[in-house]
Amino acid sequence: MWRRSLVPATKYFSTMKKEKMGFGWWNHVKPAPKDPILSITQDFLADTSPHKINLGVGAYRDEHGRPVVLQSVQAAEAYIAANQFSELLSSDATSKLVEQSVKLVYGKNSDAVTEGKLAGIQALSSTGACRLFAEFQKRLYPDSVMYLPDPTWSNHHNIWNDAEVRVRTYRYYNSISKGLDFPALLEDIKNAPDQSFFLLHPCAHNPTGIDPTEEEWRQISYHLKAKNHFPFFDVAYQGLASGDLENDAKAIKIFIEDGHLTGCAQSFAKIMGLVGHRVGCLSILSCNKKQATAIESQLNQIARAMYSKPPAHGMILVSRILSDPKLRLLWESEMKVMTNRIMRMRACLRRNLEKLGSHINWEHITNQVGMFCYSGLSIDQVVYIAKKFHVYITHDGRISMAGVTAENVEYLAEAIHEATRVNK
Ligand SMILES: Cc1ncc(COP(=O)(O)O)c(C=O)c1O
């Protein structure tokens, strides 16, 4: 009976008023602004020149400019292929990754690791770890402020803004000395409201490649503690600054010695060449085991509503490399190869610029560490080398040294030299 009373859909719609039918879903949507890093790759892909070079994105390339799959990663892939994936994915596989990750940053014998005071969760690489932390910060300290270094990886701003956490910056870079603006940095720490959050890059600061010295880290730690600020480390390049994992984590150890509670976002994207796998870890050091358990449950709840669980394949790769002594050694030696090649390219770029008779002091190229060279080129100079030489770097003058090779370094030096002469 009820079927007969239904009006057929076609008849129903034909009787509706035109204006009701025409409701404009999404008419108000405007294109989002371009991402300052990813848009460089789009410009590069659209360029048809055979001379083009992409030095925008921080992805490691070998001496011929080819992407690299590390041998340690290949061996871990072979291990996965030779086993039943479901067996590798034991119920505690994720917690093993977390355990191995935190040992990397805090040290395997540190009290932070052995006393159960760390809350940890596998995260979608460092971006995901930062976002989880930002959500957690908003949930637990809704009125707090996150202080980011000026400059910083541009996506940090998006992450904390989207989580609706108030963001401010602290001074970091001195454009005259092309080094750390240490007095200004300390001043900003002292002037921030008590109990603010401070994001720190413990090594290979992106984009500047400028890290504080050990003594400067001690002072930063002291002043953050004096104001009860919370240090949050974004560890995206551990090992790629000095070639040594422990050395690159020394800032974090100083903070732990000083009795800070800390947060760490870790990424395996750059250090294992696993950008597409999105493997990372978020850890928060708390006062005791009870706190750690509570924090971990909150983090798991936040992640559950966003994406439930991260993918497992990359997690098993990383876990295998960190837990198998032979693979671990192989990976660490490969990391040294990557770091040394980048350092050689820094020296080579500087030498070539000096050979061309550049009037500019290029010492900062070799003083900086990690994947990036904060060249000091102006936006006009950056645009010039893209237009005339088809060399793409980010608009802030950041050059990804990981993409510089013996084959393109002379060309790059010529491009920079000409751009700095033409656009002073
Ligand atoms: C400081 C910093 N944090 C996070 C990221 C993003 O890392 P991931 O690819 O692991 O999300 C990057 C690099 O792109 C970075 O430089």
GROMACS .gro file of C-alpha atoms and ligand atoms in nm:
model
  440
    1MET     CA    1   0.000   0.000   0.000
    2TRP     CA    2   0.268   0.250   0.102
    3ARG     CA    3   0.436   0.218  -0.237
    4ARG     CA    4   0.139   0.374  -0.415
    5SER     CA    5   0.163   0.693  -0.209
    6LEU     CA    6   0.521   0.762  -0.318
    7VAL     CA    7   0.569   1.034  -0.582
    8PRO     CA    8   0.814   0.914  -0.853
    9ALA     CA    9   1.149   1.097  -0.817
   10THR     CA   10   1.143   1.244  -1.171
   11LYS     CA   11   0.796   1.394  -1.118
   12TYR     CA   12   0.893   1.525  -0.776
   13PHE     CA   13   1.204   1.706  -0.905
   14SER     CA   14   1.021   1.850  -1.205
   15THR     CA   15   0.773   2.019  -0.967
   16MET     CA   16   1.049   2.174  -0.750
   17LYS     CA   17   1.120   2.542  -0.791
   18LYS     CA   18   1.425   2.606  -1.011
   19GLU     CA   19   1.606   2.815  -0.749
   20LYS     CA   20   1.575   2.537  -0.488
   21MET     CA   21   1.722   2.288  -0.730
   22GLY     CA   22   2.010   2.515  -0.810
   23PHE     CA   23   2.154   2.547  -0.457
   24GLY     CA   24   2.525   2.608  -0.516
   25TRP     CA   25   2.722   2.368  -0.301
   26TRP     CA   26   3.090   2.474  -0.273
   27ASN     CA   27   3.040   2.803  -0.462
   28HIS     CA   28   3.221   2.983  -0.183
   29VAL     CA   29   3.534   2.767  -0.203
   30LYS     CA   30   3.843   2.961  -0.312
   31PRO     CA   31   4.167   2.790  -0.413
   32ALA     CA   32   4.400   2.749  -0.114
   33PRO     CA   33   4.728   2.939  -0.130
   34LYS     CA   34   5.013   2.742  -0.288
   35ASP     CA   35   5.239   2.548  -0.052
   36PRO     CA   36   5.573   2.730  -0.062
   37ILE     CA   37   5.773   2.405  -0.082
   38LEU     CA   38   5.551   2.170  -0.282
   39SER     CA   39   5.469   2.438  -0.541
   40ILE     CA   40   5.839   2.451  -0.636
   41THR     CA   41   5.813   2.092  -0.758
   42GLN     CA   42   5.502   2.184  -0.961
   43ASP     CA   43   5.696   2.468  -1.128
   44PHE     CA   44   5.987   2.231  -1.189
   45LEU     CA   45   5.764   1.965  -1.347
   46ALA     CA   46   5.605   2.225  -1.576
   47ASP     CA   47   5.950   2.338  -1.701
   48THR     CA   48   6.051   2.160  -2.024
   49SER     CA   49   6.418   2.261  -2.021
   50PRO     CA   50   6.668   1.971  -2.026
   51HIS     CA   51   6.888   2.171  -1.785
   52LYS     CA   52   6.631   2.195  -1.509
   53ILE     CA   53   6.728   2.104  -1.151
   54ASN     CA   54   6.493   2.067  -0.855
   55LEU     CA   55   6.662   2.180  -0.534
   56GLY     CA   56   6.336   2.269  -0.362
   57VAL     CA   57   6.240   1.952  -0.180
   58GLY     CA   58   6.475   1.794   0.076
   59ALA     CA   59   6.494   1.449  -0.076
   60TYR     CA   60   6.830   1.271  -0.083
   61ARG     CA   61   6.981   1.197  -0.425
   62ASP     CA   62   7.298   1.003  -0.512
   63GLU     CA   63   7.601   1.150  -0.692
   64HIS     CA   64   7.415   1.122  -1.024
   65GLY     CA   65   7.102   1.291  -0.891
   66ARG     CA   66   6.906   0.968  -0.872
   67PRO     CA   67   6.668   0.882  -0.586
   68VAL     CA   68   6.816   0.624  -0.348
   69VAL     CA   69   6.666   0.318  -0.182
   70LEU     CA   70   6.909   0.238   0.098
   71GLN     CA   71   7.057  -0.114   0.105
   72SER     CA   72   6.940  -0.150   0.464
   73VAL     CA   73   6.585  -0.075   0.346
   74GLN     CA   74   6.618  -0.323   0.059
   75ALA     CA   75   6.732  -0.593   0.305
   76ALA     CA   76   6.439  -0.515   0.535
   77GLU     CA   77   6.203  -0.535   0.232
   78ALA     CA   78   6.349  -0.879   0.149
   79TYR     CA   79   6.284  -0.986   0.507
   80ILE     CA   80   5.919  -0.880   0.479
   81ALA     CA   81   5.883  -1.060   0.144
   82ALA     CA   82   6.024  -1.382   0.294
   83ASN     CA   83   5.779  -1.384   0.583
   84GLN     CA   84   5.405  -1.389   0.637
   85PHE     CA   85   5.307  -1.025   0.678
   86SER     CA   86   5.038  -1.117   0.932
   87GLU     CA   87   5.300  -1.286   1.148
   88LEU     CA   88   5.530  -0.985   1.135
   89LEU     CA   89   5.238  -0.775   1.243
   90SER     CA   90   5.225  -0.906   1.598
   91SER     CA   91   5.007  -0.726   1.848
   92ASP     CA   92   5.305  -0.543   1.997
   93ALA     CA   93   5.475  -0.450   1.666
   94THR     CA   94   5.380  -0.084   1.704
   95SER     CA   95   5.501  -0.059   2.061
   96LYS     CA   96   5.833  -0.213   1.952
   97LEU     CA   97   5.874   0.065   1.696
   98VAL     CA   98   5.799   0.323   1.966
   99GLU     CA   99   6.047   0.160   2.204
  100GLN     CA  100   6.322   0.157   1.942
  101SER     CA  101   6.247   0.513   1.830
  102VAL     CA  102   6.264   0.667   2.176
  103LYS     CA  103   6.596   0.491   2.244
  104LEU     CA  104   6.733   0.672   1.937
  105VAL     CA  105   6.662   1.016   2.078
  106TYR     CA  106   6.685   0.970   2.454
  107GLY     CA  107   6.958   0.700   2.458
  108LYS     CA  108   6.892   0.334   2.530
  109ASN     CA  109   7.000   0.352   2.895
  110SER     CA  110   6.847   0.685   2.984
  111ASP     CA  111   6.610   0.694   3.281
  112ALA     CA  112   6.349   0.844   3.050
  113VAL     CA  113   6.337   0.512   2.866
  114THR     CA  114   6.393   0.267   3.149
  115GLU     CA  115   6.157   0.414   3.409
  116GLY     CA  116   5.839   0.397   3.201
  117LYS     CA  117   5.782   0.774   3.210
  118LEU     CA  118   5.752   0.808   2.833
  119ALA     CA  119   5.419   0.810   2.654
  120GLY     CA  120   5.475   0.709   2.292
  121ILE     CA  121   5.269   0.649   1.983
  122GLN     CA  122   5.353   0.561   1.625
  123ALA     CA  123   5.276   0.861   1.407
  124LEU     CA  124   5.240   0.952   1.041
  125SER     CA  125   5.600   1.066   1.012
  126SER     CA  126   5.702   1.393   1.169
  127THR     CA  127   5.416   1.593   1.019
  128GLY     CA  128   5.169   1.352   1.180
  129ALA     CA  129   5.357   1.353   1.510
  130CYS     CA  130   5.353   1.734   1.519
  131ARG     CA  131   4.983   1.742   1.436
  132LEU     CA  132   4.901   1.487   1.707
  133PHE     CA  133   5.096   1.693   1.957
  134ALA     CA  134   4.923   2.013   1.845
  135GLU     CA  135   4.582   1.848   1.897
  136PHE     CA  136   4.694   1.720   2.237
  137GLN     CA  137   4.820   2.065   2.333
  138LYS     CA  138   4.487   2.220   2.233
  139ARG     CA  139   4.295   1.957   2.430
  140LEU     CA  140   4.501   1.983   2.751
  141TYR     CA  141   4.622   2.344   2.742
  142PRO     CA  142   4.364   2.524   2.525
  143ASP     CA  143   4.494   2.874   2.600
  144SER     CA  144   4.862   2.796   2.557
  145VAL     CA  145   5.093   2.938   2.291
  146MET     CA  146   5.331   2.749   2.064
  147TYR     CA  147   5.646   2.946   1.989
  148LEU     CA  148   5.807   2.852   1.655
  149PRO     CA  149   6.154   2.961   1.544
  150ASP     CA  150   6.167   3.236   1.285
  151PRO     CA  151   6.218   3.096   1.029
  152THR     CA  152   6.106   2.736   1.054
  153TRP     CA  153   5.978   2.460   0.825
  154SER     CA  154   5.679   2.642   0.677
  155ASN     CA  155   5.433   2.362   0.754
  156HIS     CA  156   5.479   2.406   1.130
  157HIS     CA  157   5.262   2.718   1.102
  158ASN     CA  158   4.987   2.530   0.918
  159ILE     CA  159   4.993   2.244   1.167
  160TRP     CA  160   4.948   2.451   1.482
  161ASN     CA  161   4.712   2.698   1.315
  162ASP     CA  162   4.487   2.419   1.191
  163ALA     CA  163   4.483   2.269   1.542
  164GLU     CA  164   4.369   2.614   1.660
  165VAL     CA  165   4.664   2.664   1.891
  166ARG     CA  166   4.789   3.021   1.920
  167VAL     CA  167   5.122   3.055   1.737
  168ARG     CA  168   5.399   3.308   1.792
  169THR     CA  169   5.758   3.311   1.675
  170TYR     CA  170   6.089   3.353   1.849
  171ARG     CA  171   6.390   3.506   1.677
  172TYR     CA  172   6.645   3.257   1.548
  173TYR     CA  173   6.827   3.380   1.237
  174ASN     CA  174   7.047   3.685   1.198
  175SER     CA  175   7.040   3.785   0.831
  176ILE     CA  176   7.351   4.004   0.866
  177SER     CA  177   7.580   3.743   1.023
  178LYS     CA  178   7.394   3.460   0.846
  179GLY     CA  179   7.415   3.279   1.180
  180LEU     CA  180   7.216   3.225   1.496
  181ASP     CA  181   7.072   3.535   1.662
  182PHE     CA  182   7.145   3.396   2.005
  183PRO     CA  183   7.086   3.709   2.220
  184ALA     CA  184   6.748   3.768   2.050
  185LEU     CA  185   6.652   3.403   2.093
  186LEU     CA  186   6.722   3.417   2.469
  187GLU     CA  187   6.538   3.747   2.499
  188ASP     CA  188   6.228   3.597   2.335
  189ILE     CA  189   6.240   3.296   2.568
  190LYS     CA  190   6.258   3.528   2.868
  191ASN     CA  191   5.976   3.752   2.742
  192ALA     CA  192   5.732   3.473   2.654
  193PRO     CA  193   5.451   3.417   2.907
  194ASP     CA  194   5.546   3.147   3.162
  195GLN     CA  195   5.458   2.791   3.062
  196SER     CA  196   5.464   2.848   2.691
  197PHE     CA  197   5.549   2.573   2.444
  198PHE     CA  198   5.869   2.609   2.240
  199LEU     CA  199   5.936   2.410   1.924
  200LEU     CA  200   6.306   2.337   1.877
  201HIS     CA  201   6.496   2.167   1.596
  202PRO     CA  202   6.761   1.964   1.784
  203CYS     CA  203   6.983   1.930   1.475
  204ALA     CA  204   7.004   2.039   1.110
  205HIS     CA  205   6.758   2.326   1.155
  206ASN     CA  206   6.528   2.360   0.856
  207PRO     CA  207   6.558   2.593   0.665
  208THR     CA  208   6.871   2.764   0.801
  209GLY     CA  209   7.108   2.470   0.863
  210ILE     CA  210   7.225   2.662   1.171
  211ASP     CA  211   7.234   2.475   1.502
  212PRO     CA  212   7.320   2.620   1.844
  213THR     CA  213   7.652   2.505   1.992
  214GLU     CA  214   7.652   2.273   2.293
  215GLU     CA  215   7.706   2.570   2.526
  216GLU     CA  216   7.423   2.762   2.360
  217TRP     CA  217   7.192   2.461   2.403
  218ARG     CA  218   7.279   2.454   2.774
  219GLN     CA  219   7.178   2.818   2.804
  220ILE     CA  220   6.859   2.767   2.605
  221SER     CA  221   6.769   2.476   2.831
  222TYR     CA  222   6.844   2.683   3.142
  223HIS     CA  223   6.626   2.976   3.035
  224LEU     CA  224   6.336   2.757   2.920
  225LYS     CA  225   6.345   2.582   3.259
  226ALA     CA  226   6.357   2.913   3.446
  227LYS     CA  227   6.028   3.011   3.277
  228ASN     CA  228   5.869   2.664   3.304
  229HIS     CA  229   5.836   2.649   2.925
  230PHE     CA  230   5.776   2.313   2.759
  231PRO     CA  231   6.038   2.214   2.498
  232PHE     CA  232   5.902   2.023   2.200
  233PHE     CA  233   6.166   1.879   1.965
  234ASP     CA  234   6.098   1.814   1.599
  235VAL     CA  235   6.359   1.550   1.513
  236ALA     CA  236   6.341   1.516   1.136
  237TYR     CA  237   6.712   1.481   1.055
  238GLN     CA  238   6.884   1.289   1.337
  239GLY     CA  239   7.217   1.166   1.197
  240LEU     CA  240   7.209   1.388   0.890
  241ALA     CA  241   7.376   1.686   1.058
  242SER     CA  242   7.698   1.521   1.179
  243GLY     CA  243   7.662   1.166   1.045
  244ASP     CA  244   7.631   1.043   1.404
  245LEU     CA  245   7.299   0.960   1.570
  246GLU     CA  246   7.412   1.025   1.927
  247ASN     CA  247   7.586   1.348   1.848
  248ASP     CA  248   7.274   1.481   1.673
  249ALA     CA  249   7.063   1.405   1.983
  250LYS     CA  250   7.290   1.583   2.229
  251ALA     CA  251   7.057   1.883   2.265
  252ILE     CA  252   6.778   1.655   2.387
  253LYS     CA  253   7.012   1.486   2.637
  254ILE     CA  254   7.110   1.826   2.779
  255PHE     CA  255   6.743   1.905   2.840
  256ILE     CA  256   6.685   1.567   3.008
  257GLU     CA  257   6.988   1.619   3.234
  258ASP     CA  258   6.841   1.955   3.331
  259GLY     CA  259   6.520   1.784   3.441
  260HIS     CA  260   6.287   1.904   3.163
  261LEU     CA  261   5.980   1.715   3.060
  262THR     CA  262   5.987   1.709   2.680
  263GLY     CA  263   5.803   1.610   2.366
  264CYS     CA  264   5.964   1.462   2.053
  265ALA     CA  265   5.830   1.424   1.701
  266GLN     CA  266   6.051   1.179   1.510
  267SER     CA  267   6.064   1.106   1.140
  268PHE     CA  268   6.223   0.824   0.942
  269ALA     CA  269   6.142   0.993   0.610
  270LYS     CA  270   6.478   1.157   0.544
  271ILE     CA  271   6.710   0.949   0.761
  272MET     CA  272   6.603   0.619   0.604
  273GLY     CA  273   6.486   0.754   0.268
  274LEU     CA  274   6.127   0.649   0.345
  275VAL     CA  275   5.939   0.970   0.264
  276GLY     CA  276   5.637   0.793   0.113
  277HIS     CA  277   5.599   0.544   0.398
  278ARG     CA  278   5.511   0.800   0.666
  279VAL     CA  279   5.683   0.635   0.962
  280GLY     CA  280   5.735   0.838   1.275
  281CYS     CA  281   5.688   0.853   1.647
  282LEU     CA  282   5.552   1.101   1.898
  283SER     CA  283   5.679   1.070   2.252
  284ILE     CA  284   5.610   1.277   2.561
  285LEU     CA  285   5.823   1.250   2.872
  286SER     CA  286   5.610   1.280   3.182
  287CYS     CA  287   5.668   1.260   3.561
  288ASN     CA  288   5.576   0.898   3.619
  289LYS     CA  289   5.428   0.583   3.473
  290LYS     CA  290   5.070   0.675   3.568
  291GLN     CA  291   5.094   1.007   3.382
  292ALA     CA  292   5.254   0.837   3.083
  293THR     CA  293   4.970   0.585   3.061
  294ALA     CA  294   4.709   0.861   3.078
  295ILE     CA  295   4.886   1.071   2.813
  296GLU     CA  296   4.924   0.771   2.584
  297SER     CA  297   4.552   0.695   2.609
  298GLN     CA  298   4.469   1.055   2.510
  299LEU     CA  299   4.707   1.041   2.212
  300ASN     CA  300   4.556   0.710   2.100
  301GLN     CA  301   4.207   0.856   2.124
  302ILE     CA  302   4.302   1.159   1.913
  303ALA     CA  303   4.466   0.938   1.650
  304ARG     CA  304   4.171   0.695   1.651
  305ALA     CA  305   3.929   0.967   1.545
  306MET     CA  306   4.163   1.104   1.276
  307TYR     CA  307   4.296   0.791   1.100
  308SER     CA  308   4.277   0.506   1.350
  309LYS     CA  309   4.615   0.341   1.292
  310PRO     CA  310   4.907   0.432   1.064
  311PRO     CA  311   5.002   0.187   0.784
  312ALA     CA  312   5.212  -0.110   0.896
  313HIS     CA  313   5.454  -0.182   0.610
  314GLY     CA  314   5.695   0.107   0.672
  315MET     CA  315   5.671   0.052   1.047
  316ILE     CA  316   5.799  -0.305   1.004
  317LEU     CA  317   6.080  -0.185   0.775
  318VAL     CA  318   6.202   0.067   1.032
  319SER     CA  319   6.160  -0.174   1.320
  320ARG     CA  320   6.363  -0.438   1.140
  321ILE     CA  321   6.646  -0.196   1.064
  322LEU     CA  322   6.659  -0.069   1.421
  323SER     CA  323   6.643  -0.412   1.584
  324ASP     CA  324   6.871  -0.622   1.361
  325PRO     CA  325   7.232  -0.537   1.461
  326LYS     CA  326   7.370  -0.596   1.109
  327LEU     CA  327   7.105  -0.383   0.939
  328ARG     CA  328   7.144  -0.115   1.201
  329LEU     CA  329   7.518  -0.094   1.132
  330LEU     CA  330   7.457  -0.091   0.757
  331TRP     CA  331   7.201   0.190   0.794
  332GLU     CA  332   7.433   0.397   1.012
  333SER     CA  333   7.712   0.359   0.755
  334GLU     CA  334   7.473   0.461   0.477
  335MET     CA  335   7.374   0.765   0.679
  336LYS     CA  336   7.741   0.864   0.700
  337VAL     CA  337   7.770   0.826   0.322
  338MET     CA  338   7.472   1.060   0.272
  339THR     CA  339   7.602   1.316   0.521
  340ASN     CA  340   7.954   1.312   0.380
  341ARG     CA  341   7.829   1.356   0.025
  342ILE     CA  342   7.622   1.657   0.130
  343MET     CA  343   7.921   1.808   0.315
  344ARG     CA  344   8.141   1.756   0.007
  345MET     CA  345   7.883   1.931  -0.209
  346ARG     CA  346   7.874   2.225   0.033
  347ALA     CA  347   8.252   2.263   0.003
  348CYS     CA  348   8.233   2.224  -0.373
  349LEU     CA  349   7.959   2.485  -0.417
  350ARG     CA  350   8.150   2.736  -0.206
  351ARG     CA  351   8.475   2.665  -0.393
  352ASN     CA  352   8.305   2.713  -0.729
  353LEU     CA  353   8.150   3.043  -0.623
  354GLU     CA  354   8.486   3.167  -0.497
  355LYS     CA  355   8.654   3.051  -0.818
  356LEU     CA  356   8.405   3.257  -1.019
  357GLY     CA  357   8.523   3.564  -0.827
  358SER     CA  358   8.202   3.622  -0.634
  359HIS     CA  359   8.222   3.931  -0.413
  360ILE     CA  360   8.001   3.765  -0.151
  361ASN     CA  361   8.132   3.578   0.154
  362TRP     CA  362   8.003   3.222   0.109
  363GLU     CA  363   8.146   3.081   0.434
  364HIS     CA  364   7.796   3.013   0.562
  365ILE     CA  365   7.751   2.740   0.300
  366THR     CA  366   8.007   2.525   0.480
  367ASN     CA  367   7.924   2.648   0.831
  368GLN     CA  368   7.566   2.527   0.800
  369VAL     CA  369   7.477   2.159   0.844
  370GLY     CA  370   7.215   1.912   0.726
  371MET     CA  371   7.024   1.891   0.402
  372PHE     CA  372   6.970   2.261   0.344
  373CYS     CA  373   7.175   2.566   0.262
  374TYR     CA  374   7.008   2.891   0.359
  375SER     CA  375   7.184   3.077   0.083
  376GLY     CA  376   7.082   3.435   0.157
  377LEU     CA  377   6.954   3.477  -0.201
  378SER     CA  378   6.670   3.728  -0.233
  379ILE     CA  379   6.336   3.646  -0.390
  380ASP     CA  380   6.440   3.833  -0.709
  381GLN     CA  381   6.757   3.627  -0.731
  382VAL     CA  382   6.562   3.304  -0.674
  383VAL     CA  383   6.318   3.396  -0.951
  384TYR     CA  384   6.611   3.489  -1.178
  385ILE     CA  385   6.784   3.151  -1.147
  386ALA     CA  386   6.455   2.969  -1.205
  387LYS     CA  387   6.376   3.174  -1.520
  388LYS     CA  388   6.722   3.192  -1.671
  389PHE     CA  389   6.888   2.872  -1.545
  390HIS     CA  390   6.585   2.648  -1.468
  391VAL     CA  391   6.720   2.585  -1.118
  392TYR     CA  392   6.438   2.565  -0.862
  393ILE     CA  393   6.485   2.651  -0.494
  394THR     CA  394   6.234   2.780  -0.239
  395HIS     CA  395   6.156   3.151  -0.237
  396ASP     CA  396   6.335   3.204   0.094
  397GLY     CA  397   6.661   3.106  -0.080
  398ARG     CA  398   6.679   2.758   0.071
  399ILE     CA  399   6.879   2.516  -0.146
  400SER     CA  400   6.839   2.142  -0.093
  401MET     CA  401   7.204   2.035  -0.088
  402ALA     CA  402   7.084   1.673  -0.104
  403GLY     CA  403   7.010   1.730  -0.474
  404VAL     CA  404   7.344   1.896  -0.559
  405THR     CA  405   7.588   1.667  -0.743
  406ALA     CA  406   7.936   1.683  -0.893
  407GLU     CA  407   7.756   1.702  -1.229
  408ASN     CA  408   7.538   2.007  -1.151
  409VAL     CA  409   7.736   2.201  -0.891
  410GLU     CA  410   7.932   2.418  -1.138
  411TYR     CA  411   7.612   2.509  -1.321
  412LEU     CA  412   7.445   2.593  -0.989
  413ALA     CA  413   7.740   2.813  -0.888
  414GLU     CA  414   7.724   2.998  -1.223
  415ALA     CA  415   7.351   3.053  -1.177
  416ILE     CA  416   7.394   3.190  -0.825
  417HIS     CA  417   7.693   3.404  -0.925
  418GLU     CA  418   7.508   3.562  -1.216
  419ALA     CA  419   7.190   3.618  -1.014
  420THR     CA  420   7.384   3.796  -0.738
  421ARG     CA  421   7.562   4.020  -0.992
  422VAL     CA  422   7.251   4.111  -1.189
  423ASN     CA  423   7.012   4.155  -0.893
  424LYS     CA  424   7.215   4.316  -0.616
  425LIG     C1  425   6.169   2.026   1.063
  425LIG     C2  426   6.083   1.934   0.984
  425LIG     N1  427   5.981   1.872   1.043
  425LIG     C3  428   5.902   1.789   0.975
  425LIG     C4  429   5.921   1.765   0.841
  425LIG     C5  430   5.828   1.671   0.771
  425LIG     O1  431   5.872   1.543   0.788
  425LIG     P1  432   5.788   1.416   0.751
  425LIG     O2  433   5.804   1.393   0.606
  425LIG     O3  434   5.851   1.311   0.834
  425LIG     O4  435   5.647   1.439   0.788
  425LIG     C6  436   6.026   1.827   0.775
  425LIG     C7  437   6.056   1.807   0.635
  425LIG     O5  438   6.002   1.815   0.543
  425LIG     C8  439   6.108   1.913   0.849
  425LIG     O6  440   6.209   1.977   0.791
   0.00000   0.00000   0.00000
